[in-house]
PDB file of C-alpha atoms and ligand atoms in Angstrom:
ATOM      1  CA  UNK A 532     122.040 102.779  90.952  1.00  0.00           C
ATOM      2  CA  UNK A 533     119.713 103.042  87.534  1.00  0.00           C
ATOM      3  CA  UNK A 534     119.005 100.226  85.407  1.00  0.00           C
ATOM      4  CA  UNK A 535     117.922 100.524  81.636  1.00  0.00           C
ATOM      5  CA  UNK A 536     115.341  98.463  81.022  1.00  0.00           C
ATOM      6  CA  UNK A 537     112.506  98.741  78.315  1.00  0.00           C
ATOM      7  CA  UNK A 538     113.178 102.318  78.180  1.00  0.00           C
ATOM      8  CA  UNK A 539     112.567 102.565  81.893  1.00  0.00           C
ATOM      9  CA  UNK A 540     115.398 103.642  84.375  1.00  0.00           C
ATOM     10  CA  UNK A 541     114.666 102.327  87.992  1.00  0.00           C
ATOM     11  CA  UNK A 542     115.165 104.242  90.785  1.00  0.00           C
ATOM     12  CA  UNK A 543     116.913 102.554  93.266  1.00  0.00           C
ATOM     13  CA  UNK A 544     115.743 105.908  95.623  1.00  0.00           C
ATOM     14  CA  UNK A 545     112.288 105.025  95.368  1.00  0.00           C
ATOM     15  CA  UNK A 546     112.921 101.351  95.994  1.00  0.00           C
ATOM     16  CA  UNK A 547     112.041 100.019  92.609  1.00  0.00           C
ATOM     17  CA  UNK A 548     112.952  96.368  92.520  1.00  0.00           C
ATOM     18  CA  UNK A 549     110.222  94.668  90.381  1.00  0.00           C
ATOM     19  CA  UNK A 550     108.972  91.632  90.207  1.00  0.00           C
ATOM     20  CA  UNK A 551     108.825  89.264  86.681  1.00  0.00           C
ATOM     21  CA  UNK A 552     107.855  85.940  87.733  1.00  0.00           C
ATOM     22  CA  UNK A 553     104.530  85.252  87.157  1.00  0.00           C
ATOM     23  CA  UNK A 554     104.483  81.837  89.189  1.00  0.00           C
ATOM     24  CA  UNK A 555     105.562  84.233  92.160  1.00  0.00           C
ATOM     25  CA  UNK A 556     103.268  86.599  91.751  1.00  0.00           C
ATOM     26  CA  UNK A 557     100.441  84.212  91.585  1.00  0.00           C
ATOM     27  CA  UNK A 558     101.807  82.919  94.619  1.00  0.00           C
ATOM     28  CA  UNK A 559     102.056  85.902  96.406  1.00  0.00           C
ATOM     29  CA  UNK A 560      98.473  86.458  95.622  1.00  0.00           C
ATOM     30  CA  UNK A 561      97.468  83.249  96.951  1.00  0.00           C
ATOM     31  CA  UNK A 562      99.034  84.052 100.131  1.00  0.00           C
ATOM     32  CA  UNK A 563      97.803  87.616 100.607  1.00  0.00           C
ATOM     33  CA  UNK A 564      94.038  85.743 100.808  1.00  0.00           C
ATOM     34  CA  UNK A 565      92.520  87.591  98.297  1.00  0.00           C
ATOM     35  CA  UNK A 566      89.360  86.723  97.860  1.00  0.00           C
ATOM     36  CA  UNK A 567      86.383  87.499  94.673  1.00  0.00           C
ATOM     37  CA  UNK A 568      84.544  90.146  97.254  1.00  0.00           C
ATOM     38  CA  UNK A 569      87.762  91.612  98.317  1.00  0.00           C
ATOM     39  CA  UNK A 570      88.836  95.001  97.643  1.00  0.00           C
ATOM     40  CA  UNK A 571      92.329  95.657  97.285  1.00  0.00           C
ATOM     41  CA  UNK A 572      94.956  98.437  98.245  1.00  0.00           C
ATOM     42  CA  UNK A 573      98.394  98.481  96.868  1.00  0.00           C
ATOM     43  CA  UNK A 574     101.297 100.556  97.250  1.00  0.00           C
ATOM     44  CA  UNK A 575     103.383 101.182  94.725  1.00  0.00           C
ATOM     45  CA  UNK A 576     102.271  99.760  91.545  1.00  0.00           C
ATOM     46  CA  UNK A 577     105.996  99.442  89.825  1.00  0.00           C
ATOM     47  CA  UNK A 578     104.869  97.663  86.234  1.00  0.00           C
ATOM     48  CA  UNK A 579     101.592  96.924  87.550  1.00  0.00           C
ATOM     49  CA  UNK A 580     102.578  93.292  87.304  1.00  0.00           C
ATOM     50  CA  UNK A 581     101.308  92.496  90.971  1.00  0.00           C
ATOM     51  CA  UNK A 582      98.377  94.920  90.225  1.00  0.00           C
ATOM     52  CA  UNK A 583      96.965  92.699  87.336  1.00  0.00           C
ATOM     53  CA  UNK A 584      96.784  89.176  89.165  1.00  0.00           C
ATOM     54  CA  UNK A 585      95.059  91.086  92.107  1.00  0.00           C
ATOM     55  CA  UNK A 586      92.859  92.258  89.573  1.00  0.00           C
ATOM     56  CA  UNK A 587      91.754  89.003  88.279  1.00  0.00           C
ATOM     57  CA  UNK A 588      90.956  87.951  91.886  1.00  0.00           C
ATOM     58  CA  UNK A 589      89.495  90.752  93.630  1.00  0.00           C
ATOM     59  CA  UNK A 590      86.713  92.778  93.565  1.00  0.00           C
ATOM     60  CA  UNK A 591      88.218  95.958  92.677  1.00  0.00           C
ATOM     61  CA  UNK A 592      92.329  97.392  93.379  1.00  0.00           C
ATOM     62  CA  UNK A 593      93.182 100.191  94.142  1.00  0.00           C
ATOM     63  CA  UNK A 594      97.183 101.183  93.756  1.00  0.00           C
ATOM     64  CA  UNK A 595      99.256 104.137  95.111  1.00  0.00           C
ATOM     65  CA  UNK A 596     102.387 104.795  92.500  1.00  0.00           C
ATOM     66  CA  UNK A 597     104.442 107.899  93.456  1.00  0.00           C
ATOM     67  CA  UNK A 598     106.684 108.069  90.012  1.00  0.00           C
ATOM     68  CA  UNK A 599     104.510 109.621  87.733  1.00  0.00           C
ATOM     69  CA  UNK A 600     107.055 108.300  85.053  1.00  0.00           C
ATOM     70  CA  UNK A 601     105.313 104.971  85.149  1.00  0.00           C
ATOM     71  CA  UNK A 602     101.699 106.155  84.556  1.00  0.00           C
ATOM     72  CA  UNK A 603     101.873 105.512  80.774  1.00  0.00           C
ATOM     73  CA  UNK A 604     103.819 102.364  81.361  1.00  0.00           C
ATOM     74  CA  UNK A 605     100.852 101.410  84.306  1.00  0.00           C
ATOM     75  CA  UNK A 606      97.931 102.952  81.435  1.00  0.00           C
ATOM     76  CA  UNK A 607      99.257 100.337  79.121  1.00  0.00           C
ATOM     77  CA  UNK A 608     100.042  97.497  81.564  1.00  0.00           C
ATOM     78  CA  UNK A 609      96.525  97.457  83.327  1.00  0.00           C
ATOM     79  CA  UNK A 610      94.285  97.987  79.932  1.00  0.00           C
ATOM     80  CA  UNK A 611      92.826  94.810  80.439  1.00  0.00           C
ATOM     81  CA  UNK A 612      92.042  95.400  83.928  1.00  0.00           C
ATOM     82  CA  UNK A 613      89.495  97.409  84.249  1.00  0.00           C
ATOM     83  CA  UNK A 614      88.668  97.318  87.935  1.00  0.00           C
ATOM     84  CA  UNK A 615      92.081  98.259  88.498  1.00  0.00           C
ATOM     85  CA  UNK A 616      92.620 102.130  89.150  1.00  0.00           C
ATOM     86  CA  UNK A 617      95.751 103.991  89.980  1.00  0.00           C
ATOM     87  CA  UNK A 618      96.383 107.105  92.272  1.00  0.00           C
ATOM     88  CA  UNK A 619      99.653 109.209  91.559  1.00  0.00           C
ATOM     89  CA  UNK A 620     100.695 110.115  95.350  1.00  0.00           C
ATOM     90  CA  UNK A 621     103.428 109.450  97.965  1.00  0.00           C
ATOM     91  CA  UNK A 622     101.874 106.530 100.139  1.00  0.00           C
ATOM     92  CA  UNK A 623     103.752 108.249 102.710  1.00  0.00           C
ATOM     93  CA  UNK A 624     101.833 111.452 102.773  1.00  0.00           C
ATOM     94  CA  UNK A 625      97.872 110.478 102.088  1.00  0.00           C
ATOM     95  CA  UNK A 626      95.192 109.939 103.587  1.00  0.00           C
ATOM     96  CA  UNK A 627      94.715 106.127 103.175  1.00  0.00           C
ATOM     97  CA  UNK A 628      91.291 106.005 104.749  1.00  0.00           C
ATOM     98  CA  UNK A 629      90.165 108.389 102.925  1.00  0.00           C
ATOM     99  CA  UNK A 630      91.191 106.997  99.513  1.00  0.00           C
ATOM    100  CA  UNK A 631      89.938 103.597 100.341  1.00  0.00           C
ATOM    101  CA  UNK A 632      86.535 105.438 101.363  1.00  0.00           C
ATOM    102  CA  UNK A 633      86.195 106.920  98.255  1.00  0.00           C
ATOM    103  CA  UNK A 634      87.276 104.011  95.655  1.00  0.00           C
ATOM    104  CA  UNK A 635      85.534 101.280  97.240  1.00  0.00           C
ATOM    105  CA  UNK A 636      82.810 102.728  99.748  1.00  0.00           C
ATOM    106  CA  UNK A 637      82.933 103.466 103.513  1.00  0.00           C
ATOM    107  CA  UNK A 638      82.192  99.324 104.586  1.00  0.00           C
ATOM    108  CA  UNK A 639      84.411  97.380 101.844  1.00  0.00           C
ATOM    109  CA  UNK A 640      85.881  94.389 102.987  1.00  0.00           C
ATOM    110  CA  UNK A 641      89.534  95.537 102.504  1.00  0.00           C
ATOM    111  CA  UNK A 642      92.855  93.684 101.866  1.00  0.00           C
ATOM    112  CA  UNK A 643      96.687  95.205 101.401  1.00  0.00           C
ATOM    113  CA  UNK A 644      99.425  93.339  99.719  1.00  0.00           C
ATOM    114  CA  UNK A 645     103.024  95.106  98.590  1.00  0.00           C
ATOM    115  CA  UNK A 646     105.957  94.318  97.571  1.00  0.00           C
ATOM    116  CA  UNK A 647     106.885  97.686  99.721  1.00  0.00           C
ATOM    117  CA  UNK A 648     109.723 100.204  98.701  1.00  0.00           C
ATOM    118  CA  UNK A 649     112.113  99.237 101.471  1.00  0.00           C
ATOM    119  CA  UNK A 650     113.014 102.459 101.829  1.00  0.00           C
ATOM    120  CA  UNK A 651     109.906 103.026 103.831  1.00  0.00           C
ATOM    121  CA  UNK A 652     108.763  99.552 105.126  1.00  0.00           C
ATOM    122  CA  UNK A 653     108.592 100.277 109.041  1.00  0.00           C
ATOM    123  CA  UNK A 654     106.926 103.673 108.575  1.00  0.00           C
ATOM    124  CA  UNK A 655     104.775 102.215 106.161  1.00  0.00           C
ATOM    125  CA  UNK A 656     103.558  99.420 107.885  1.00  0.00           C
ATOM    126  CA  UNK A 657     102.762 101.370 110.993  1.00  0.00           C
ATOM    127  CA  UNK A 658     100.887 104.019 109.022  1.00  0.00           C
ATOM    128  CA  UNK A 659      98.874 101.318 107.428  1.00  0.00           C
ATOM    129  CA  UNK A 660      97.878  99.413 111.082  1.00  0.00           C
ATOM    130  CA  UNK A 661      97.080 102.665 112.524  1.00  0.00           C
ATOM    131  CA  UNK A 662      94.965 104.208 109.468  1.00  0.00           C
ATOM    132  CA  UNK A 663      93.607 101.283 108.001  1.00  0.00           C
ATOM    133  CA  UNK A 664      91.808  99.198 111.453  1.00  0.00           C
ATOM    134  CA  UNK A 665      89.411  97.582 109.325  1.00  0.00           C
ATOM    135  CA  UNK A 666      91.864  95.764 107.365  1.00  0.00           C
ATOM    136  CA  UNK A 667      91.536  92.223 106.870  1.00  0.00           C
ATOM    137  CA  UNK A 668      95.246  91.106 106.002  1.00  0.00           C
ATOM    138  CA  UNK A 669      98.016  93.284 105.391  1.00  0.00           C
ATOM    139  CA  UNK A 670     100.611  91.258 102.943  1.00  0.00           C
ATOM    140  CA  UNK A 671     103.831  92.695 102.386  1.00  0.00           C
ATOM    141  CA  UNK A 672     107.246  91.872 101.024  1.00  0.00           C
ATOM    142  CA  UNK A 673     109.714  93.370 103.372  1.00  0.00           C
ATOM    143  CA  UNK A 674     113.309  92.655 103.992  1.00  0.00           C
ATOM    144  CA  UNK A 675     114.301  89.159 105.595  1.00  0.00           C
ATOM    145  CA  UNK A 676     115.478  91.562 109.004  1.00  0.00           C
ATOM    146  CA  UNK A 677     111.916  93.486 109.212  1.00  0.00           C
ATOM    147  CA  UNK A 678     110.546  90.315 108.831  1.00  0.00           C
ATOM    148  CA  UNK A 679     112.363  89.221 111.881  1.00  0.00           C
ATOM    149  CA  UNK A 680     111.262  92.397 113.666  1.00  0.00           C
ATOM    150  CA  UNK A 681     107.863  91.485 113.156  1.00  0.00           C
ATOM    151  CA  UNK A 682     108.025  88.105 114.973  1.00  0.00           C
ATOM    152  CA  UNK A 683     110.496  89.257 117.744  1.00  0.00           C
ATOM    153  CA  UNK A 684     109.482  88.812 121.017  1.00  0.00           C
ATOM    154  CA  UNK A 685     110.731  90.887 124.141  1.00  0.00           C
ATOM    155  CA  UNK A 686     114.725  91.321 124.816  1.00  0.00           C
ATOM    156  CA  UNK A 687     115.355  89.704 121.138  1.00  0.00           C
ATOM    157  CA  UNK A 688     117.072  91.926 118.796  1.00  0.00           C
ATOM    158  CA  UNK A 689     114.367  94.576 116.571  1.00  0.00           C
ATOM    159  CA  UNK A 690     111.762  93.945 119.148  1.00  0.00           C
ATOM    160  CA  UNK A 691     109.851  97.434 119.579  1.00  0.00           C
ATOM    161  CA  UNK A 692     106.335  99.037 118.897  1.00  0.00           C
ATOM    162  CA  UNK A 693     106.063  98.341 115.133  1.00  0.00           C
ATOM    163  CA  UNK A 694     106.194  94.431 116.622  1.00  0.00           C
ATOM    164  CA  UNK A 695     103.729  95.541 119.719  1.00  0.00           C
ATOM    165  CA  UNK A 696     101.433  97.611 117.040  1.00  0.00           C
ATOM    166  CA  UNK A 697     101.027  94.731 114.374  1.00  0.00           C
ATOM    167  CA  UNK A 698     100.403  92.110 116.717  1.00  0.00           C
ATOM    168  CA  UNK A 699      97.899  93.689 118.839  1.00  0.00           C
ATOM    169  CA  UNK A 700      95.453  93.483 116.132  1.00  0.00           C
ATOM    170  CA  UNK A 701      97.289  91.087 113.422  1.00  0.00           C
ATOM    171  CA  UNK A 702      98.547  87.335 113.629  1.00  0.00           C
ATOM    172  CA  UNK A 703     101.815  87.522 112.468  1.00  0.00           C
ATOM    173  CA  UNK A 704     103.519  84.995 109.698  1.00  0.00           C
ATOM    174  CA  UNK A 705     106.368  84.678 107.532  1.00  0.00           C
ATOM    175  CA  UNK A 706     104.603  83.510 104.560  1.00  0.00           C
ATOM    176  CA  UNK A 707     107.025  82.889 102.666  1.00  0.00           C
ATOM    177  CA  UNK A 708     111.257  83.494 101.976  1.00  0.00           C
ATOM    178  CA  UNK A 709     112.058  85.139  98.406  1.00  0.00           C
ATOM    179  CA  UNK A 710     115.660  85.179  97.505  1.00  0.00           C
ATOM    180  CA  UNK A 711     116.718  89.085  96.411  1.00  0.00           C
ATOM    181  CA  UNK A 712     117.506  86.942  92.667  1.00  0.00           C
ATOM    182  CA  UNK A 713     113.595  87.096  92.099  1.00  0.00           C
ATOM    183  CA  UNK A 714     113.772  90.898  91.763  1.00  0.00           C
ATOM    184  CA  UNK A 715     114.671  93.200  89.090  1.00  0.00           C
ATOM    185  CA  UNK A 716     117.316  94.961  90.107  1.00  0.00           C
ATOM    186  CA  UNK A 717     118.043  92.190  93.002  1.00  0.00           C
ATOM    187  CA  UNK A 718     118.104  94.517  95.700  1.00  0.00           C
ATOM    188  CA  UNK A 719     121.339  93.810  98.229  1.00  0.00           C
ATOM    189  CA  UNK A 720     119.456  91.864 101.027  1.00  0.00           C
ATOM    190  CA  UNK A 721     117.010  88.924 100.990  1.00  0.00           C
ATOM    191  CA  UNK A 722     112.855  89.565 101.561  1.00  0.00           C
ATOM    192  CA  UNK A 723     110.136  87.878 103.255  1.00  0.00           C
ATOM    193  CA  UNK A 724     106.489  87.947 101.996  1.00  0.00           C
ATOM    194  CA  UNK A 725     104.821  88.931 105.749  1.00  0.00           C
ATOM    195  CA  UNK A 726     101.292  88.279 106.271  1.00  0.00           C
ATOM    196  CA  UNK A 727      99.604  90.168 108.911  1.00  0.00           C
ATOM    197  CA  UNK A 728      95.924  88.706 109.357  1.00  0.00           C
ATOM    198  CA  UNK A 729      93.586  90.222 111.875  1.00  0.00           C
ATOM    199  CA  UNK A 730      92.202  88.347 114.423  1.00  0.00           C
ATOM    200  CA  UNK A 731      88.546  88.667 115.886  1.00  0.00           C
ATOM    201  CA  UNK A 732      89.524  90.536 118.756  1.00  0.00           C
ATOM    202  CA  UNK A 733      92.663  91.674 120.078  1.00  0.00           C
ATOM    203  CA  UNK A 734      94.377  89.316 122.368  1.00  0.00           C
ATOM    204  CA  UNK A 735      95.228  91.462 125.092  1.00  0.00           C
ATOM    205  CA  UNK A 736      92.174  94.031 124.855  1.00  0.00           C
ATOM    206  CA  UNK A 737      92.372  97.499 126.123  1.00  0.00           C
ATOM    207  CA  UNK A 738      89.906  99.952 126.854  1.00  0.00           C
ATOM    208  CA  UNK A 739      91.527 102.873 125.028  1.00  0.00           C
ATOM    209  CA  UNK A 740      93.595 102.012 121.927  1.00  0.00           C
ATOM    210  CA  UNK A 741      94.618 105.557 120.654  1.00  0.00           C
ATOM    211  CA  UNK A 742      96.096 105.468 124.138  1.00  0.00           C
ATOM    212  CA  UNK A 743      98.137 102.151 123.619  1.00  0.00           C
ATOM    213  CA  UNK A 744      99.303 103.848 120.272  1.00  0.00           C
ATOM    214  CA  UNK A 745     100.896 106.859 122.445  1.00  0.00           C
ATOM    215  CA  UNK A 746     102.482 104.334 124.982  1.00  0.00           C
ATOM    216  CA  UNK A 747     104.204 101.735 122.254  1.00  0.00           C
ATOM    217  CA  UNK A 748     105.814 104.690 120.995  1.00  0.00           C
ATOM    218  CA  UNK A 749     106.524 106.498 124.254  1.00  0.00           C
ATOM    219  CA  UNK A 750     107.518 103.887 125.711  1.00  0.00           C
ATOM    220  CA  UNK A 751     110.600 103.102 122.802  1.00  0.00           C
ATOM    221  CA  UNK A 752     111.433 107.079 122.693  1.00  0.00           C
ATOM    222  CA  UNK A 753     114.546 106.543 124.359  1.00  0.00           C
ATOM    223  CA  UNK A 754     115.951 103.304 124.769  1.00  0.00           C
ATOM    224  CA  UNK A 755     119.049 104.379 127.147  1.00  0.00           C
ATOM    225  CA  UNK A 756     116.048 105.443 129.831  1.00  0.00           C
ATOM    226  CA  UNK A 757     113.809 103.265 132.148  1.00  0.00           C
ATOM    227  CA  UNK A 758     110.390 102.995 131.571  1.00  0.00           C
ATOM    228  CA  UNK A 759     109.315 105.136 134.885  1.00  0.00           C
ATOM    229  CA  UNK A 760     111.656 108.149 132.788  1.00  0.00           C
ATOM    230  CA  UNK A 761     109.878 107.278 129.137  1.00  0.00           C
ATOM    231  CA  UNK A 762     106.229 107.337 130.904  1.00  0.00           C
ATOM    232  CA  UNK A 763     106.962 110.376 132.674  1.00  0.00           C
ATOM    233  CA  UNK A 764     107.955 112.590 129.493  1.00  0.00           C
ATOM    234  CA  UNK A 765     105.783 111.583 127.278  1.00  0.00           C
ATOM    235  CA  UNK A 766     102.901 112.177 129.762  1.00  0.00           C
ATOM    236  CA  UNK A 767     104.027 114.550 131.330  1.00  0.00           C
ATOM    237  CA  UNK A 768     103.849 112.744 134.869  1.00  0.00           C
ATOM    238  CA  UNK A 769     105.163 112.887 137.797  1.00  0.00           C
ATOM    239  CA  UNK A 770     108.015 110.220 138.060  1.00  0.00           C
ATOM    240  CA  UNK A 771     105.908 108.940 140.948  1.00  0.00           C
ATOM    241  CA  UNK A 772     102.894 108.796 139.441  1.00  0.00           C
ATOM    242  CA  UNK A 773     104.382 107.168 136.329  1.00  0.00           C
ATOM    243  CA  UNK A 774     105.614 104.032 138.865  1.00  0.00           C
ATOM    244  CA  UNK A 775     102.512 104.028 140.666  1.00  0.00           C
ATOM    245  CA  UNK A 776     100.732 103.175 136.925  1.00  0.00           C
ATOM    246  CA  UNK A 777     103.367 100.536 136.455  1.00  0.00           C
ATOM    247  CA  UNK A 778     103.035  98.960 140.025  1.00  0.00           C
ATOM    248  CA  UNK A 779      99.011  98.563 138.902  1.00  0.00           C
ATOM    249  CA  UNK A 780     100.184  96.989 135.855  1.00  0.00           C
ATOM    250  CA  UNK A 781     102.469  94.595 137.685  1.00  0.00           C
ATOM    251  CA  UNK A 782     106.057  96.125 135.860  1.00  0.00           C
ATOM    252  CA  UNK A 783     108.757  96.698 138.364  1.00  0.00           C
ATOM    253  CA  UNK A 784     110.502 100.018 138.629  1.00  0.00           C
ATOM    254  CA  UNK A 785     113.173  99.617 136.864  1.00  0.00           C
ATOM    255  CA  UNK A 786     111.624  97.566 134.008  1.00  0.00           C
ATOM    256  CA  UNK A 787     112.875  98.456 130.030  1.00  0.00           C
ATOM    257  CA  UNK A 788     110.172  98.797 127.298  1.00  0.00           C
ATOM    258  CA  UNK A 789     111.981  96.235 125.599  1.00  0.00           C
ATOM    259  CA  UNK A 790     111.286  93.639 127.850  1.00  0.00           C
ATOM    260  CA  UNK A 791     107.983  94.190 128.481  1.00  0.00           C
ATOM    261  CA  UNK A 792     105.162  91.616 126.398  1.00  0.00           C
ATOM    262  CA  UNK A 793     102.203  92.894 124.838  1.00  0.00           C
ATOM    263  CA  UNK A 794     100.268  91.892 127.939  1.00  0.00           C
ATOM    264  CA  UNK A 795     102.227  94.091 130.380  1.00  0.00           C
ATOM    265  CA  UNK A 796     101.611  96.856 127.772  1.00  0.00           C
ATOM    266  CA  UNK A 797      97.733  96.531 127.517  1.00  0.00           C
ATOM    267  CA  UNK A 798      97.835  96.476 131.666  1.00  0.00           C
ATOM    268  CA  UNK A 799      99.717  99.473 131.632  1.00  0.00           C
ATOM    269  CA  UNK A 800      97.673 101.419 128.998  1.00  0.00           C
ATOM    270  CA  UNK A 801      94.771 100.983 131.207  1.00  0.00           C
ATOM    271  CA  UNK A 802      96.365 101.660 134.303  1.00  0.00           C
ATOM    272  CA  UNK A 803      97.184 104.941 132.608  1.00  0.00           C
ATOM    273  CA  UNK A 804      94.602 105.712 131.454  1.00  0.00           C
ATOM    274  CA  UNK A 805      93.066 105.650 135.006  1.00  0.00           C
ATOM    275  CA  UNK A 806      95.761 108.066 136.378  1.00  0.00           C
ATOM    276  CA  UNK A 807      95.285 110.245 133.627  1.00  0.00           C
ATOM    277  CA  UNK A 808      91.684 110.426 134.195  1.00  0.00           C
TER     278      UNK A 808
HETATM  279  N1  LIG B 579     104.519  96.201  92.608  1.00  0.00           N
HETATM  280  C1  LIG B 579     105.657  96.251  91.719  1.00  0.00           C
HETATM  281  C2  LIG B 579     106.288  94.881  91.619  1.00  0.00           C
HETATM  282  O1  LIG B 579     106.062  94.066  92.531  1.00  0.00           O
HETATM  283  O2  LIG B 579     107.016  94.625  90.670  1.00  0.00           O
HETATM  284  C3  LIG B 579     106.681  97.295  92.173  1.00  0.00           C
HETATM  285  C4  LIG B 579     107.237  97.123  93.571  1.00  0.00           C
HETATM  286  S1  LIG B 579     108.629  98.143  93.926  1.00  0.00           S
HETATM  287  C5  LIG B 579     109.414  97.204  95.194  1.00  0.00           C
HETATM  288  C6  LIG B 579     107.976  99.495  94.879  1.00  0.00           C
HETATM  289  C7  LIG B 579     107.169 100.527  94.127  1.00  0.00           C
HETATM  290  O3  LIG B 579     106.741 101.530  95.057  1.00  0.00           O
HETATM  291  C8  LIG B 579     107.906 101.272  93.025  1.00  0.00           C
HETATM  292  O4  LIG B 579     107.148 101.282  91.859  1.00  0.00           O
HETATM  293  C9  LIG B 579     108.080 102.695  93.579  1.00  0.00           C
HETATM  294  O5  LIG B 579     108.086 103.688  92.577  1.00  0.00           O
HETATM  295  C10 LIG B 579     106.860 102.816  94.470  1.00  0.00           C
HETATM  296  N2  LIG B 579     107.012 103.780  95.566  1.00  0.00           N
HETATM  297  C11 LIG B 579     108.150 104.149  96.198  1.00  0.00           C
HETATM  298  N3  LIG B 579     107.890 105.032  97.168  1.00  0.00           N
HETATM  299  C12 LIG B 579     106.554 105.223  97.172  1.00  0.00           C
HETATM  300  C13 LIG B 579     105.680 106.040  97.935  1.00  0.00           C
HETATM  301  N4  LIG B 579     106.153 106.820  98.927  1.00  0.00           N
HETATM  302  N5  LIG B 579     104.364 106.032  97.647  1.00  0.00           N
HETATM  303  C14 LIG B 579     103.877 105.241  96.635  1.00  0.00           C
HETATM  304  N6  LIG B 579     104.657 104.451  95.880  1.00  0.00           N
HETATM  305  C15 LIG B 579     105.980 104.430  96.139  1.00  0.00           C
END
């Protein structure tokens, strides 16, 4: 669906449901903890009308737009922000550390907030955990249901490793419900303004996270399999060898990734990593 609007024709393909209310916005940046040293990373700029109240707060913003047919719109909007710059790219496809390195220097306190294009919220998310480690708070609106997903716990419904990924590092909170009447186009589902802040030190440490990384989504690769079957193909094991990991960890043989808790995970990444040498 397109909407006319100021000579602007959303794309519902690229997720483009804006938001007008300034009282929200404010809000929103209230709850994404941005603070006067903070520097800021944004994805998808839309009107820029999120980008300017970071802008007042933060150090410095920094906001990833992939429809080049807003730049002139986004020139005009942020004129009287000018520690406000905006990359043309696909979120999706660049090198977030990199672009954070460059616009705000290798050890800048960093901060996300979105209103995300839904389109893309799950692989988004988990691009921006695993890419982005030294990042305060993540804030993003997401649908009500990936909201949900976030702060499932094992057997509920949505439960999988984006959960297991965000709150290794992250507190998890619904920060706040926004009825889909507070965008422009409403989009067809409710959202949730999800705010992921990191704590000190994971909960459930491990000694080698780019291996926990592998086994959250191993583990999930197919959900009709047991865990022993998962482990085994996607590390290339022995079946035997794969149960012997999970009897160190404490997980039964015929345990499901689904049940497990992040716990059970971080005993298993290490126990895996010691078979794997
Ligand atoms: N921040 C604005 C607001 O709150 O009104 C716009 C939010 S709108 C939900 C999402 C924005 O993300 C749109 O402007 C859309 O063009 C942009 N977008 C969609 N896919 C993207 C991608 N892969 N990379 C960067 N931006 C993207």
């Amino acid at each position: 669906m397109k909407q006319r609007r100021q000579g602007f024709a959303h794309k519902h393909s690229l997720g483009q449901n804006f938001i007008e209310d300034e009282a929200l916005l404010e809000r929103l940046c209230e709850l994404a903890l941005v603070g006067g040293e903070d520097c800021m990373l944004e994805i998808g700029a839309g009107f820029g009308a999120l980008t300017k109240p970071l802008a007042r707060r933060a150090k410095s913003v920094l906001t990833l737009e992939i429809d080049r047919a807003l730049l002139p719109i986004l020139n005009v909007a942020l004129e009287g922000s000018p520690n406000a710059r905006v990359v043309c790219c696909d979120a999706l496809r660049a090198d977030l550390a990199a672009l954070c390195a460059e616009a705000f220097g290798a050890d800048a306190p960093l901060r996300v907030a979105a209103n995300l294009p839904y389109y893309i919220t799950t692989e988004l998310i988990s691009k921006l955990v695993r890419e982005l480690p030294q990042a305060k708070s993540i804030a993003v609106m997401v649908q009500r249901e990936v909201g949900d997903k976030l702060l499932s716990g094992p057997g509920e419904d949505g439960y999988g490793p984006l959960t297991l990924l965000c709150r290794y590092r992250y507190d998890v909170r619904r920060a706040l419900d926004v009825p889909a009447a507070c965008f422009t186009p409403p989009p067809k589902v409710d959202s949730s303004f999800m705010v992921l802040e990191r704590r000190e030190h994971p909960e459930t440490p491990v000694r080698d996270e780019a291996l926990l990384l592998r086994l959250l989504r191993g583990a999930f690769r197919m959900r009709r399999k047991t865990l022993a079957n998962n482990l085994a193909a996607c590390f290339s094991l022995d079946r035997a060898d794969a149960l012997r990991a999970m009897e160190a960890a404490g997980i039964g043989a015929q345990a499901r990734a689904e049940e497990l808790t992040l716990a059970q995970f971080a005993a298993l990444s290490d126990a895996l990593g010691d078979a794997l040498g």
